[in-house]
mmCIF file of C-alpha atoms in Angstrom:
data_model
loop_
_atom_site.group_PDB
_atom_site.id
_atom_site.type_symbol
_atom_site.label_atom_id
_atom_site.label_comp_id
_atom_site.label_asym_id
_atom_site.label_seq_id
_atom_site.Cartn_x
_atom_site.Cartn_y
_atom_site.Cartn_z
ATOM 1 C CA UNK C 7 69.474 -68.256 227.026
ATOM 2 C CA UNK C 8 72.974 -69.400 227.976
ATOM 3 C CA UNK C 9 74.051 -65.834 228.702
ATOM 4 C CA UNK C 10 70.991 -65.294 230.903
ATOM 5 C CA UNK C 11 71.805 -68.447 232.884
ATOM 6 C CA UNK C 12 75.406 -67.284 233.322
ATOM 7 C CA UNK C 13 74.154 -63.940 234.663
ATOM 8 C CA UNK C 14 71.753 -65.750 237.001
ATOM 9 C CA UNK C 15 74.547 -68.006 238.255
ATOM 10 C CA UNK C 16 76.774 -64.985 238.798
ATOM 11 C CA UNK C 17 74.020 -63.356 240.838
ATOM 12 C CA UNK C 18 73.648 -66.480 242.976
ATOM 13 C CA UNK C 19 77.388 -66.521 243.646
ATOM 14 C CA UNK C 20 77.349 -62.847 244.643
ATOM 15 C CA UNK C 21 74.393 -63.607 246.918
ATOM 16 C CA UNK C 22 76.360 -66.420 248.547
ATOM 17 C CA UNK C 23 79.215 -63.988 249.156
ATOM 18 C CA UNK C 24 76.845 -61.535 250.825
ATOM 19 C CA UNK C 25 75.382 -64.373 252.883
ATOM 20 C CA UNK C 26 78.807 -65.333 254.261
ATOM 21 C CA UNK C 27 79.346 -61.756 255.444
ATOM 22 C CA UNK C 28 75.803 -61.505 256.811
ATOM 23 C CA UNK C 29 76.252 -64.678 258.857
ATOM 24 C CA UNK C 30 79.066 -63.000 260.801
ATOM 25 C CA UNK C 31 76.807 -60.002 261.427
ATOM 26 C CA UNK C 32 74.024 -62.296 262.598
ATOM 27 C CA UNK C 33 76.181 -64.305 264.982
ATOM 28 C CA UNK C 34 77.377 -61.239 266.880
ATOM 29 C CA UNK C 35 73.917 -59.665 266.848
ATOM 30 C CA UNK C 36 72.265 -62.771 268.289
ATOM 31 C CA UNK C 37 74.719 -62.895 271.189
ATOM 32 C CA UNK C 38 75.647 -59.274 271.915
ATOM 33 C CA UNK C 39 72.634 -57.496 270.406
ATOM 34 C CA UNK C 40 74.781 -55.090 268.372
ATOM 35 C CA UNK C 41 75.813 -54.794 264.727
ATOM 36 C CA UNK C 42 79.534 -55.218 264.166
ATOM 37 C CA UNK C 43 80.334 -52.935 261.215
ATOM 38 C CA UNK C 44 83.936 -54.154 261.260
ATOM 39 C CA UNK C 45 82.819 -57.534 259.874
ATOM 40 C CA UNK C 46 83.664 -56.510 256.311
ATOM 41 C CA UNK C 47 87.215 -55.710 257.380
ATOM 42 C CA UNK C 48 87.572 -59.235 258.798
ATOM 43 C CA UNK C 49 86.659 -60.622 255.358
ATOM 44 C CA UNK C 50 89.356 -58.593 253.616
ATOM 45 C CA UNK C 51 91.956 -59.230 256.309
ATOM 46 C CA UNK C 52 91.212 -62.947 256.194
ATOM 47 C CA UNK C 53 91.604 -63.032 252.412
ATOM 48 C CA UNK C 54 94.896 -61.112 252.518
ATOM 49 C CA UNK C 55 96.293 -63.228 255.360
ATOM 50 C CA UNK C 56 95.321 -66.313 253.356
ATOM 51 C CA UNK C 57 97.074 -64.816 250.308
ATOM 52 C CA UNK C 58 100.223 -64.091 252.317
ATOM 53 C CA UNK C 59 100.319 -67.595 253.779
ATOM 54 C CA UNK C 60 99.633 -69.434 250.530
ATOM 55 C CA UNK C 61 101.445 -67.263 247.986
ATOM 56 C CA UNK C 62 103.999 -65.491 250.167
ATOM 57 C CA UNK C 63 104.925 -68.253 252.597
ATOM 58 C CA UNK C 64 104.133 -71.206 250.328
ATOM 59 C CA UNK C 65 101.740 -72.961 252.717
ATOM 60 C CA UNK C 66 99.474 -75.674 251.295
ATOM 61 C CA UNK C 67 95.902 -74.578 250.626
ATOM 62 C CA UNK C 68 94.253 -76.291 253.649
ATOM 63 C CA UNK C 69 96.902 -75.008 256.073
ATOM 64 C CA UNK C 70 96.694 -71.484 254.642
ATOM 65 C CA UNK C 71 92.913 -71.452 255.109
ATOM 66 C CA UNK C 72 93.179 -72.837 258.647
ATOM 67 C CA UNK C 73 95.935 -70.344 259.486
ATOM 68 C CA UNK C 74 93.910 -67.378 258.206
ATOM 69 C CA UNK C 75 90.831 -68.479 260.157
ATOM 70 C CA UNK C 76 92.857 -68.970 263.354
ATOM 71 C CA UNK C 77 94.639 -65.611 263.041
ATOM 72 C CA UNK C 78 91.436 -63.672 262.394
ATOM 73 C CA UNK C 79 89.630 -65.485 265.206
ATOM 74 C CA UNK C 80 92.415 -64.316 267.526
ATOM 75 C CA UNK C 81 92.077 -60.765 266.159
ATOM 76 C CA UNK C 82 88.310 -60.844 266.738
ATOM 77 C CA UNK C 83 88.804 -62.083 270.303
ATOM 78 C CA UNK C 84 91.344 -59.328 271.007
ATOM 79 C CA UNK C 85 89.011 -56.665 269.612
ATOM 80 C CA UNK C 86 86.197 -57.858 271.839
ATOM 81 C CA UNK C 87 88.402 -58.192 274.927
ATOM 82 C CA UNK C 88 90.343 -54.937 274.587
ATOM 83 C CA UNK C 89 87.672 -52.637 273.131
ATOM 84 C CA UNK C 90 84.115 -53.910 272.789
ATOM 85 C CA UNK C 91 83.926 -55.572 276.215
ATOM 86 C CA UNK C 92 84.795 -52.279 277.915
ATOM 87 C CA UNK C 93 82.315 -50.356 275.801
ATOM 88 C CA UNK C 94 79.277 -52.628 276.175
ATOM 89 C CA UNK C 95 78.531 -51.481 279.710
ATOM 90 C CA UNK C 96 79.249 -47.815 279.064
ATOM 91 C CA UNK C 97 77.909 -46.943 275.610
ATOM 92 C CA UNK C 98 74.451 -47.093 274.109
ATOM 93 C CA UNK C 99 73.675 -49.338 271.139
ATOM 94 C CA UNK C 100 74.202 -46.354 268.842
ATOM 95 C CA UNK C 101 77.552 -45.695 270.513
ATOM 96 C CA UNK C 102 78.644 -49.302 269.947
ATOM 97 C CA UNK C 103 77.600 -48.988 266.299
ATOM 98 C CA UNK C 104 79.785 -45.896 265.888
ATOM 99 C CA UNK C 105 82.625 -47.667 267.685
ATOM 100 C CA UNK C 106 82.527 -50.619 265.278
ATOM 101 C CA UNK C 107 82.450 -48.183 262.335
ATOM 102 C CA UNK C 108 85.627 -46.678 263.765
ATOM 103 C CA UNK C 109 87.137 -50.159 264.012
ATOM 104 C CA UNK C 110 86.362 -50.670 260.319
ATOM 105 C CA UNK C 111 88.342 -47.526 259.506
ATOM 106 C CA UNK C 112 91.154 -48.628 261.826
ATOM 107 C CA UNK C 113 91.470 -51.996 260.102
ATOM 108 C CA UNK C 114 91.432 -50.325 256.700
ATOM 109 C CA UNK C 115 94.392 -48.211 257.815
ATOM 110 C CA UNK C 116 96.207 -51.248 259.197
ATOM 111 C CA UNK C 117 95.608 -53.117 255.920
ATOM 112 C CA UNK C 118 96.998 -50.161 253.965
ATOM 113 C CA UNK C 119 100.152 -50.136 256.099
ATOM 114 C CA UNK C 120 100.741 -53.880 255.858
ATOM 115 C CA UNK C 121 99.708 -54.739 252.285
ATOM 116 C CA UNK C 122 99.787 -51.351 250.576
ATOM 117 C CA UNK C 123 97.201 -49.770 248.275
ATOM 118 C CA UNK C 124 97.570 -52.131 245.290
ATOM 119 C CA UNK C 125 94.770 -54.624 244.605
ATOM 120 C CA UNK C 126 95.345 -58.329 245.241
ATOM 121 C CA UNK C 127 93.978 -61.326 243.352
ATOM 122 C CA UNK C 128 93.710 -64.416 245.540
ATOM 123 C CA UNK C 129 94.423 -67.662 243.622
ATOM 124 C CA UNK C 130 91.417 -69.859 242.879
ATOM 125 C CA UNK C 131 91.209 -73.115 244.820
ATOM 126 C CA UNK C 132 90.615 -75.236 241.697
ATOM 127 C CA UNK C 133 92.349 -73.358 238.890
ATOM 128 C CA UNK C 134 91.352 -70.373 236.782
ATOM 129 C CA UNK C 135 89.625 -72.146 233.867
ATOM 130 C CA UNK C 136 85.828 -72.275 234.375
ATOM 131 C CA UNK C 137 83.736 -75.433 234.222
ATOM 132 C CA UNK C 138 81.551 -75.753 231.130
ATOM 133 C CA UNK C 139 78.200 -77.414 231.833
ATOM 134 C CA UNK C 140 75.710 -77.599 228.935
ATOM 135 C CA UNK C 141 77.486 -74.673 227.317
ATOM 136 C CA UNK C 142 77.342 -72.547 230.493
ATOM 137 C CA UNK C 143 80.625 -71.369 231.980
ATOM 138 C CA UNK C 144 80.733 -71.834 235.738
ATOM 139 C CA UNK C 145 83.595 -70.315 237.798
ATOM 140 C CA UNK C 146 85.526 -73.054 239.538
ATOM 141 C CA UNK C 147 85.374 -71.101 242.790
ATOM 142 C CA UNK C 148 81.626 -71.755 242.860
ATOM 143 C CA UNK C 149 82.556 -75.261 244.006
ATOM 144 C CA UNK C 150 83.948 -73.645 247.171
ATOM 145 C CA UNK C 151 81.619 -70.705 247.828
ATOM 146 C CA UNK C 152 78.246 -72.451 247.646
ATOM 147 C CA UNK C 153 79.184 -75.494 249.800
ATOM 148 C CA UNK C 154 80.997 -73.292 252.334
ATOM 149 C CA UNK C 155 77.949 -71.043 252.696
ATOM 150 C CA UNK C 156 75.565 -73.976 253.035
ATOM 151 C CA UNK C 157 77.740 -75.812 255.563
ATOM 152 C CA UNK C 158 78.330 -72.689 257.683
ATOM 153 C CA UNK C 159 74.605 -71.870 257.829
ATOM 154 C CA UNK C 160 73.675 -75.467 258.683
ATOM 155 C CA UNK C 161 76.375 -75.817 261.360
ATOM 156 C CA UNK C 162 75.536 -72.531 263.069
ATOM 157 C CA UNK C 163 71.815 -73.207 262.983
ATOM 158 C CA UNK C 164 72.353 -76.669 264.479
ATOM 159 C CA UNK C 165 74.770 -75.355 267.112
ATOM 160 C CA UNK C 166 72.404 -72.648 268.284
ATOM 161 C CA UNK C 167 69.328 -74.883 268.262
ATOM 162 C CA UNK C 168 70.660 -78.203 269.540
ATOM 163 C CA UNK C 169 73.812 -77.753 271.633
ATOM 164 C CA UNK C 170 74.303 -76.483 275.173
ATOM 165 C CA UNK C 171 76.701 -73.711 274.157
ATOM 166 C CA UNK C 172 74.303 -72.702 271.392
ATOM 167 C CA UNK C 173 71.418 -72.367 273.828
ATOM 168 C CA UNK C 174 73.665 -70.347 276.138
ATOM 169 C CA UNK C 175 74.569 -68.049 273.238
ATOM 170 C CA UNK C 176 70.886 -67.555 272.442
ATOM 171 C CA UNK C 177 70.139 -66.801 276.083
ATOM 172 C CA UNK C 178 72.835 -64.114 276.105
ATOM 173 C CA UNK C 179 71.233 -62.444 273.112
ATOM 174 C CA UNK C 180 67.670 -62.597 274.436
ATOM 175 C CA UNK C 181 68.325 -61.488 278.021
ATOM 176 C CA UNK C 182 71.946 -61.061 279.170
ATOM 177 C CA UNK C 183 70.977 -60.288 282.776
ATOM 178 C CA UNK C 184 68.793 -63.384 283.134
ATOM 179 C CA UNK C 185 71.492 -65.491 281.467
ATOM 180 C CA UNK C 186 74.085 -64.219 283.946
ATOM 181 C CA UNK C 187 71.760 -64.969 286.869
ATOM 182 C CA UNK C 188 71.462 -68.541 285.568
ATOM 183 C CA UNK C 189 75.236 -68.949 285.749
ATOM 184 C CA UNK C 190 76.098 -68.308 282.089
ATOM 185 C CA UNK C 191 79.392 -66.476 281.550
ATOM 186 C CA UNK C 192 78.019 -63.756 279.265
ATOM 187 C CA UNK C 193 81.321 -61.871 278.683
ATOM 188 C CA UNK C 194 83.113 -65.079 277.703
ATOM 189 C CA UNK C 195 80.396 -66.090 275.252
ATOM 190 C CA UNK C 196 80.374 -62.600 273.768
ATOM 191 C CA UNK C 197 84.111 -62.962 273.186
ATOM 192 C CA UNK C 198 83.480 -66.357 271.577
ATOM 193 C CA UNK C 199 80.905 -64.830 269.233
ATOM 194 C CA UNK C 200 83.324 -62.115 268.061
ATOM 195 C CA UNK C 201 86.122 -64.650 267.556
ATOM 196 C CA UNK C 202 83.820 -66.973 265.619
ATOM 197 C CA UNK C 203 82.470 -64.126 263.480
ATOM 198 C CA UNK C 204 86.000 -62.979 262.618
ATOM 199 C CA UNK C 205 87.022 -66.553 261.792
ATOM 200 C CA UNK C 206 83.967 -66.940 259.571
ATOM 201 C CA UNK C 207 84.897 -63.662 257.911
ATOM 202 C CA UNK C 208 88.347 -65.052 257.133
ATOM 203 C CA UNK C 209 86.834 -68.237 255.729
ATOM 204 C CA UNK C 210 84.504 -66.198 253.555
ATOM 205 C CA UNK C 211 87.349 -63.951 252.435
ATOM 206 C CA UNK C 212 89.459 -66.923 251.353
ATOM 207 C CA UNK C 213 86.486 -68.386 249.466
ATOM 208 C CA UNK C 214 85.416 -65.209 247.662
ATOM 209 C CA UNK C 215 88.882 -63.693 247.185
ATOM 210 C CA UNK C 216 89.415 -65.192 243.717
ATOM 211 C CA UNK C 217 86.213 -63.542 242.425
ATOM 212 C CA UNK C 218 86.806 -59.970 243.612
ATOM 213 C CA UNK C 219 89.639 -57.472 243.622
ATOM 214 C CA UNK C 220 90.838 -56.940 247.186
ATOM 215 C CA UNK C 221 92.501 -53.836 248.528
ATOM 216 C CA UNK C 222 92.700 -51.972 251.799
ATOM 217 C CA UNK C 223 89.280 -50.271 251.594
ATOM 218 C CA UNK C 224 87.228 -53.181 250.187
ATOM 219 C CA UNK C 225 85.991 -53.959 253.704
ATOM 220 C CA UNK C 226 83.359 -51.211 253.596
ATOM 221 C CA UNK C 227 81.884 -52.792 250.461
ATOM 222 C CA UNK C 228 81.484 -56.126 252.261
ATOM 223 C CA UNK C 229 80.104 -54.376 255.348
ATOM 224 C CA UNK C 230 77.463 -52.572 253.282
ATOM 225 C CA UNK C 231 76.497 -55.735 251.401
ATOM 226 C CA UNK C 232 76.338 -57.836 254.569
ATOM 227 C CA UNK C 233 74.276 -55.221 256.389
ATOM 228 C CA UNK C 234 71.752 -55.097 253.535
ATOM 229 C CA UNK C 235 71.494 -58.902 253.551
ATOM 230 C CA UNK C 236 70.913 -58.910 257.309
ATOM 231 C CA UNK C 237 68.283 -56.173 257.056
ATOM 232 C CA UNK C 238 66.397 -57.979 254.285
ATOM 233 C CA UNK C 239 66.724 -61.455 255.784
ATOM 234 C CA UNK C 240 65.794 -60.471 259.309
ATOM 235 C CA UNK C 241 68.049 -59.494 262.189
ATOM 236 C CA UNK C 242 69.403 -62.583 263.897
ATOM 237 C CA UNK C 243 68.258 -65.104 261.259
ATOM 238 C CA UNK C 244 70.942 -67.297 259.659
ATOM 239 C CA UNK C 245 68.567 -68.735 257.069
ATOM 240 C CA UNK C 246 67.223 -65.239 256.416
ATOM 241 C CA UNK C 247 70.745 -64.042 255.713
#
């Protein structure tokens, strides 16, 4: 019975990991109407930047997380501004999909050049020894992954449903032309969505890094898992993801 509960808990943690990746997919899809297949690369890059800041540079845990999120948000904004923004008005949805797949490959190559081909193990936030609850071993990182996933989903759902910028983001996703006619800066909000999705990817990467082996081509695994979660949960649904 205890072993079955441990397997069930492990499955829930893996599901939370997939949900974090799927949320980034959903955010971009709800604003820009396209699937960003490079989202998995943002997760790996975020985890490795976090590793470099905490282990390599000796930054405290909170600063390393904040630094990784800020750096990846800047990378996401640059990708949207330099590449995606120019393609949105010229390529079909299928063309944008292929473009983001190419970006995934590009980031895998960049990761290989910067961090090499060896796998990395990100340190756990709360130590390596698992909790033992009623004879069931619980990974300490569960105390980070589950709350992070729940808080991110709740915050994004509230932002989109209750705030002015959230309603503007929803308008961009539902009808970009009508949103522009109403005075909404659609390109700027699209850039914001890519930056936020990349930052969320970095946050997810830092949270799940201690549970998986990370190397330059792990991004495609996260992309596949996140895409499946989005497809099953419903395109554009945070709670579905």
